[in-house]
Amino acid sequence: EIVMTQSPATLSVSPGERATLSCRASQSIYINLAWYQQKPGQAPRLLIYGASTRATGIPARFSGSGSGTEFTLTISSLQSEDFAVYYCQHYNNWPPYSFGQGTKLEIK
Amino acid sequence: QVQLVESGGGVVQPGRSLRLSCAASGFTFSRYVLHWVRQAPGKGLEWVALISYDGSDKYYADSVKGRFTISRDNSKNTLYVQMNSLRAEDTAVYYCARVYGSGYGGGMDVWGQGTTVTVSS
């Protein structure tokens, strides 16, 4: 089973600054990775798939990178609506389709 | 518009059963692989099960294998999960979600609003 580990658990960043979130897979998942954003009381929202492709309607300030076991979600110039919890999820060598434990992005 | 709407949640005693439904609209239901994903209170996301386009392939998380059954009725544009032998640890918000594009892999691009299941005596 592939284990997804996200870091840090909580990230404090000021509006307008850049945020960098990490996700590590316990074995290579190539680029079979998605990122989601979840706000309190809401369903998750797909941001990135294929490690680096933005989903429909996702602003360009969100970017994904990485392959193999190391992945990064970068949010440039944070907006107030970006403060949320972010999850990575793999879809390689399933089941299961494991999620990371999440990174809470909070206002500094 | 493209939409998934879950229903069927509620409070149930340990050991009892519950069936959740997920009604789809705005897209060709039979062309998409579908998931159930859950989220325990204050916790992260946990994948539960997946079903293929025609329902012939089904996959489950170890935590629910043998107790949950995923199914779909393409004539009714509805996804189901039958949950038997419920445990306290099954308490969660249950989401249905659509796989983006064709195939079994890919992100989940459409999610329902979730339905809450509470297992308690």
mmCIF file of C-alpha atoms in Angstrom:
data_model
loop_
_atom_site.group_PDB
_atom_site.id
_atom_site.type_symbol
_atom_site.label_atom_id
_atom_site.label_comp_id
_atom_site.label_asym_id
_atom_site.label_seq_id
_atom_site.Cartn_x
_atom_site.Cartn_y
_atom_site.Cartn_z
ATOM 1 C CA GLU A 1 0.000 0.000 0.000
ATOM 2 C CA ILE A 2 1.278 3.444 -0.933
ATOM 3 C CA VAL A 3 1.422 5.884 1.982
ATOM 4 C CA MET A 4 1.157 9.621 1.321
ATOM 5 C CA THR A 5 2.826 11.985 3.774
ATOM 6 C CA GLN A 6 2.210 15.726 3.700
ATOM 7 C CA SER A 7 4.284 18.425 5.320
ATOM 8 C CA PRO A 8 4.007 20.592 7.207
ATOM 9 C CA ALA A 9 0.834 19.781 9.106
ATOM 10 C CA THR A 10 0.149 23.507 9.496
ATOM 11 C CA LEU A 11 1.607 26.348 7.467
ATOM 12 C CA SER A 12 1.234 29.981 8.513
ATOM 13 C CA VAL A 13 1.632 32.469 5.678
ATOM 14 C CA SER A 14 0.681 36.109 5.221
ATOM 15 C CA PRO A 15 -1.702 37.168 2.451
ATOM 16 C CA GLY A 16 0.188 38.094 -0.681
ATOM 17 C CA GLU A 17 3.065 35.750 0.099
ATOM 18 C CA ARG A 18 3.888 32.377 -1.452
ATOM 19 C CA ALA A 19 2.966 29.045 0.117
ATOM 20 C CA THR A 20 4.749 25.790 -0.618
ATOM 21 C CA LEU A 21 3.145 22.506 0.456
ATOM 22 C CA SER A 22 4.849 19.139 0.176
ATOM 23 C CA CYS A 23 3.615 15.620 -0.412
ATOM 24 C CA ARG A 24 5.733 12.495 -0.399
ATOM 25 C CA ALA A 25 4.758 9.016 -1.603
ATOM 26 C CA SER A 26 6.208 5.885 -0.031
ATOM 27 C CA GLN A 27 7.033 4.573 -3.500
ATOM 28 C CA SER A 28 7.046 6.004 -6.991
ATOM 29 C CA ILE A 29 3.663 7.102 -8.263
ATOM 30 C CA TYR A 30 5.077 8.733 -11.428
ATOM 31 C CA ILE A 31 2.808 11.743 -11.923
ATOM 32 C CA ASN A 32 -0.376 10.055 -10.747
ATOM 33 C CA LEU A 33 -1.133 12.652 -8.111
ATOM 34 C CA ALA A 34 -3.959 15.061 -7.404
ATOM 35 C CA TRP A 35 -4.273 18.004 -5.028
ATOM 36 C CA TYR A 36 -7.492 19.131 -3.375
ATOM 37 C CA GLN A 37 -8.573 22.150 -1.376
ATOM 38 C CA GLN A 38 -11.164 21.825 1.368
ATOM 39 C CA LYS A 39 -12.780 24.645 3.289
ATOM 40 C CA PRO A 40 -14.753 24.111 6.514
ATOM 41 C CA GLY A 41 -18.147 22.554 5.891
ATOM 42 C CA GLN A 42 -17.472 22.064 2.196
ATOM 43 C CA ALA A 43 -16.600 19.160 -0.040
ATOM 44 C CA PRO A 44 -13.068 18.950 -1.396
ATOM 45 C CA ARG A 45 -12.315 20.730 -4.652
ATOM 46 C CA LEU A 46 -9.932 19.344 -7.262
ATOM 47 C CA LEU A 47 -7.068 21.740 -7.920
ATOM 48 C CA ILE A 48 -4.407 19.735 -9.729
ATOM 49 C CA TYR A 49 -4.235 16.344 -11.434
ATOM 50 C CA GLY A 50 -1.392 14.613 -13.194
ATOM 51 C CA ALA A 51 0.855 16.324 -10.620
ATOM 52 C CA SER A 52 0.920 19.604 -12.534
ATOM 53 C CA THR A 53 -2.250 20.142 -14.596
ATOM 54 C CA ARG A 54 -4.708 22.636 -13.199
ATOM 55 C CA ALA A 55 -8.318 21.516 -13.121
ATOM 56 C CA THR A 56 -10.981 23.543 -14.869
ATOM 57 C CA GLY A 57 -11.459 26.978 -13.379
ATOM 58 C CA ILE A 58 -8.479 26.844 -11.024
ATOM 59 C CA PRO A 59 -6.545 30.132 -10.913
ATOM 60 C CA ALA A 60 -3.041 30.259 -12.300
ATOM 61 C CA ARG A 61 -1.604 31.107 -8.878
ATOM 62 C CA PHE A 62 -1.970 27.402 -8.058
ATOM 63 C CA SER A 63 0.778 25.223 -9.512
ATOM 64 C CA GLY A 64 1.894 21.662 -8.965
ATOM 65 C CA SER A 65 5.210 20.020 -9.601
ATOM 66 C CA GLY A 66 7.126 16.835 -8.972
ATOM 67 C CA SER A 67 7.215 13.224 -10.040
ATOM 68 C CA GLY A 68 8.118 9.892 -8.553
ATOM 69 C CA THR A 69 7.881 10.326 -4.797
ATOM 70 C CA GLU A 70 8.220 14.076 -4.183
ATOM 71 C CA PHE A 71 5.543 16.604 -5.034
ATOM 72 C CA THR A 72 4.868 20.249 -4.340
ATOM 73 C CA LEU A 73 1.831 22.485 -4.470
ATOM 74 C CA THR A 74 2.712 26.155 -4.725
ATOM 75 C CA ILE A 75 0.296 28.986 -4.240
ATOM 76 C CA SER A 76 1.779 32.270 -5.311
ATOM 77 C CA SER A 77 0.467 35.486 -3.797
ATOM 78 C CA LEU A 78 -2.015 34.033 -1.323
ATOM 79 C CA GLN A 79 -5.544 35.378 -1.385
ATOM 80 C CA SER A 80 -7.896 35.322 1.602
ATOM 81 C CA GLU A 81 -9.965 32.567 -0.002
ATOM 82 C CA ASP A 82 -6.919 30.272 -0.243
ATOM 83 C CA PHE A 83 -6.703 29.616 3.476
ATOM 84 C CA ALA A 84 -7.989 26.075 3.794
ATOM 85 C CA VAL A 85 -6.832 22.483 4.191
ATOM 86 C CA TYR A 86 -5.008 20.891 1.259
ATOM 87 C CA TYR A 87 -4.798 17.173 0.526
ATOM 88 C CA CYS A 88 -2.743 15.196 -1.924
ATOM 89 C CA GLN A 89 -3.990 11.866 -3.261
ATOM 90 C CA HIS A 90 -2.377 9.258 -5.476
ATOM 91 C CA TYR A 91 -4.032 7.149 -8.150
ATOM 92 C CA ASN A 92 -1.179 4.815 -9.017
ATOM 93 C CA ASN A 93 -1.132 1.117 -8.218
ATOM 94 C CA TRP A 94 -4.550 1.206 -6.570
ATOM 95 C CA PRO A 95 -6.446 0.263 -4.527
ATOM 96 C CA PRO A 96 -6.369 1.997 -2.205
ATOM 97 C CA TYR A 97 -6.431 5.567 -3.510
ATOM 98 C CA SER A 98 -4.651 6.993 -0.478
ATOM 99 C CA PHE A 99 -4.866 10.592 0.630
ATOM 100 C CA GLY A 100 -2.255 12.461 2.608
ATOM 101 C CA GLN A 101 -3.220 13.598 6.081
ATOM 102 C CA GLY A 102 -3.603 17.207 4.935
ATOM 103 C CA THR A 103 -1.865 20.546 5.395
ATOM 104 C CA LYS A 104 -3.778 23.360 7.037
ATOM 105 C CA LEU A 105 -2.860 26.682 5.480
ATOM 106 C CA GLU A 106 -3.591 29.447 7.948
ATOM 107 C CA ILE A 107 -3.251 33.190 8.006
ATOM 108 C CA LYS A 108 -0.110 34.473 9.684
ATOM 109 C CA GLN B 1 -25.247 21.822 -14.091
ATOM 110 C CA VAL B 2 -23.008 18.890 -13.225
ATOM 111 C CA GLN B 3 -24.053 17.714 -9.797
ATOM 112 C CA LEU B 4 -23.890 14.863 -7.299
ATOM 113 C CA VAL B 5 -26.309 14.798 -4.382
ATOM 114 C CA GLU B 6 -25.948 12.307 -1.545
ATOM 115 C CA SER B 7 -28.743 11.152 0.721
ATOM 116 C CA GLY B 8 -29.529 8.450 3.232
ATOM 117 C CA GLY B 9 -27.327 9.440 6.142
ATOM 118 C CA GLY B 10 -28.488 9.387 9.718
ATOM 119 C CA VAL B 11 -27.951 7.968 13.178
ATOM 120 C CA VAL B 12 -27.719 4.184 13.372
ATOM 121 C CA GLN B 13 -26.840 1.744 16.121
ATOM 122 C CA PRO B 14 -23.657 -0.316 15.974
ATOM 123 C CA GLY B 15 -24.148 -3.515 14.027
ATOM 124 C CA ARG B 16 -27.031 -2.140 11.975
ATOM 125 C CA SER B 17 -27.162 -1.281 8.284
ATOM 126 C CA LEU B 18 -27.634 1.817 6.187
ATOM 127 C CA ARG B 19 -27.740 2.532 2.460
ATOM 128 C CA LEU B 20 -26.497 5.786 1.024
ATOM 129 C CA SER B 21 -27.470 7.099 -2.394
ATOM 130 C CA CYS B 22 -25.822 9.583 -4.707
ATOM 131 C CA ALA B 23 -27.969 11.058 -7.470
ATOM 132 C CA ALA B 24 -26.175 12.461 -10.499
ATOM 133 C CA SER B 25 -27.291 15.067 -12.994
ATOM 134 C CA GLY B 26 -25.849 17.212 -15.742
ATOM 135 C CA PHE B 27 -23.534 14.591 -17.247
ATOM 136 C CA THR B 28 -23.618 11.136 -18.840
ATOM 137 C CA PHE B 29 -23.500 9.073 -15.664
ATOM 138 C CA SER B 30 -22.627 5.764 -17.305
ATOM 139 C CA ARG B 31 -19.373 7.151 -18.748
ATOM 140 C CA TYR B 32 -17.742 7.812 -15.388
ATOM 141 C CA VAL B 33 -16.016 5.795 -12.705
ATOM 142 C CA LEU B 34 -17.236 6.780 -9.252
ATOM 143 C CA HIS B 35 -15.879 6.769 -5.709
ATOM 144 C CA TRP B 36 -17.139 6.954 -2.166
ATOM 145 C CA VAL B 37 -14.850 8.922 0.157
ATOM 146 C CA ARG B 38 -15.461 9.596 3.835
ATOM 147 C CA GLN B 39 -14.247 12.034 6.456
ATOM 148 C CA ALA B 40 -14.512 11.338 10.159
ATOM 149 C CA PRO B 41 -15.179 14.352 12.397
ATOM 150 C CA GLY B 42 -12.111 16.563 12.498
ATOM 151 C CA LYS B 43 -10.077 14.110 10.429
ATOM 152 C CA GLY B 44 -8.755 13.823 6.897
ATOM 153 C CA LEU B 45 -10.160 12.197 3.803
ATOM 154 C CA GLU B 46 -10.364 8.410 3.542
ATOM 155 C CA TRP B 47 -11.062 6.598 0.299
ATOM 156 C CA VAL B 48 -13.798 3.981 0.745
ATOM 157 C CA ALA B 49 -14.697 2.338 -2.570
ATOM 158 C CA LEU B 50 -14.689 2.619 -6.348
ATOM 159 C CA ILE B 51 -16.989 1.254 -9.042
ATOM 160 C CA SER B 52 -16.441 0.986 -12.771
ATOM 161 C CA TYR B 53 -18.661 2.417 -15.492
ATOM 162 C CA ASP B 54 -20.943 -0.578 -15.694
ATOM 163 C CA GLY B 55 -20.555 -1.808 -12.136
ATOM 164 C CA SER B 56 -18.561 -4.884 -13.111
ATOM 165 C CA ASP B 57 -15.428 -3.829 -11.198
ATOM 166 C CA LYS B 58 -15.515 -2.822 -7.551
ATOM 167 C CA TYR B 59 -12.709 -2.046 -5.135
ATOM 168 C CA TYR B 60 -12.767 -1.386 -1.412
ATOM 169 C CA ALA B 61 -10.615 -0.052 1.371
ATOM 170 C CA ASP B 62 -9.538 -2.760 3.807
ATOM 171 C CA SER B 63 -11.430 -0.957 6.570
ATOM 172 C CA VAL B 64 -14.790 -1.615 4.884
ATOM 173 C CA LYS B 65 -14.139 -4.745 2.827
ATOM 174 C CA GLY B 66 -16.737 -7.403 3.492
ATOM 175 C CA ARG B 67 -19.105 -4.932 5.174
ATOM 176 C CA PHE B 68 -19.760 -2.286 2.490
ATOM 177 C CA THR B 69 -21.031 -2.887 -1.030
ATOM 178 C CA ILE B 70 -20.832 -0.260 -3.736
ATOM 179 C CA SER B 71 -23.271 -0.413 -6.639
ATOM 180 C CA ARG B 72 -24.795 1.766 -9.323
ATOM 181 C CA ASP B 73 -27.929 1.940 -11.426
ATOM 182 C CA ASN B 74 -27.090 3.659 -14.678
ATOM 183 C CA SER B 75 -30.760 3.770 -15.673
ATOM 184 C CA LYS B 76 -31.430 5.897 -12.605
ATOM 185 C CA ASN B 77 -28.149 7.850 -12.638
ATOM 186 C CA THR B 78 -27.583 6.803 -9.053
ATOM 187 C CA LEU B 79 -24.657 5.440 -7.056
ATOM 188 C CA TYR B 80 -25.155 3.501 -3.843
ATOM 189 C CA VAL B 81 -23.227 2.126 -0.929
ATOM 190 C CA GLN B 82 -24.785 -0.516 1.292
ATOM 191 C CA MET B 83 -23.153 -0.376 4.711
ATOM 192 C CA ASN B 84 -23.618 -3.394 6.975
ATOM 193 C CA SER B 85 -22.283 -4.242 10.428
ATOM 194 C CA LEU B 86 -21.661 -0.582 11.115
ATOM 195 C CA ARG B 87 -19.103 0.399 13.727
ATOM 196 C CA ALA B 88 -18.471 3.577 15.672
ATOM 197 C CA GLU B 89 -15.406 4.186 13.514
ATOM 198 C CA ASP B 90 -17.631 4.388 10.424
ATOM 199 C CA THR B 91 -19.004 7.679 11.734
ATOM 200 C CA ALA B 92 -18.183 10.236 9.060
ATOM 201 C CA VAL B 93 -19.389 12.485 6.311
ATOM 202 C CA TYR B 94 -19.677 10.347 3.200
ATOM 203 C CA TYR B 95 -19.009 11.909 -0.175
ATOM 204 C CA CYS B 96 -19.541 10.506 -3.639
ATOM 205 C CA ALA B 97 -17.133 11.736 -6.277
ATOM 206 C CA ARG B 98 -16.593 11.389 -10.004
ATOM 207 C CA VAL B 99 -13.276 10.459 -11.587
ATOM 208 C CA TYR B 100 -12.077 13.064 -14.026
ATOM 209 C CA GLY B 101 -12.005 11.886 -17.611
ATOM 210 C CA SER B 102 -11.914 8.287 -18.704
ATOM 211 C CA GLY B 103 -10.316 5.413 -16.880
ATOM 212 C CA TYR B 104 -9.921 4.518 -13.246
ATOM 213 C CA GLY B 105 -7.131 6.916 -12.461
ATOM 214 C CA GLY B 106 -7.311 10.648 -12.292
ATOM 215 C CA GLY B 107 -8.467 13.196 -9.791
ATOM 216 C CA MET B 108 -11.982 13.437 -8.463
ATOM 217 C CA ASP B 109 -13.408 16.451 -10.221
ATOM 218 C CA VAL B 110 -17.025 16.502 -9.045
ATOM 219 C CA TRP B 111 -18.061 15.907 -5.447
ATOM 220 C CA GLY B 112 -21.378 15.788 -3.677
ATOM 221 C CA GLN B 113 -22.077 17.891 -0.621
ATOM 222 C CA GLY B 114 -21.806 14.873 1.656
ATOM 223 C CA THR B 115 -24.188 13.000 3.916
ATOM 224 C CA THR B 116 -23.485 12.390 7.593
ATOM 225 C CA VAL B 117 -23.516 8.927 9.132
ATOM 226 C CA THR B 118 -23.353 8.616 12.899
ATOM 227 C CA VAL B 119 -22.975 5.183 14.440
ATOM 228 C CA SER B 120 -23.937 5.331 18.080
ATOM 229 C CA SER B 121 -25.979 3.459 20.600
#
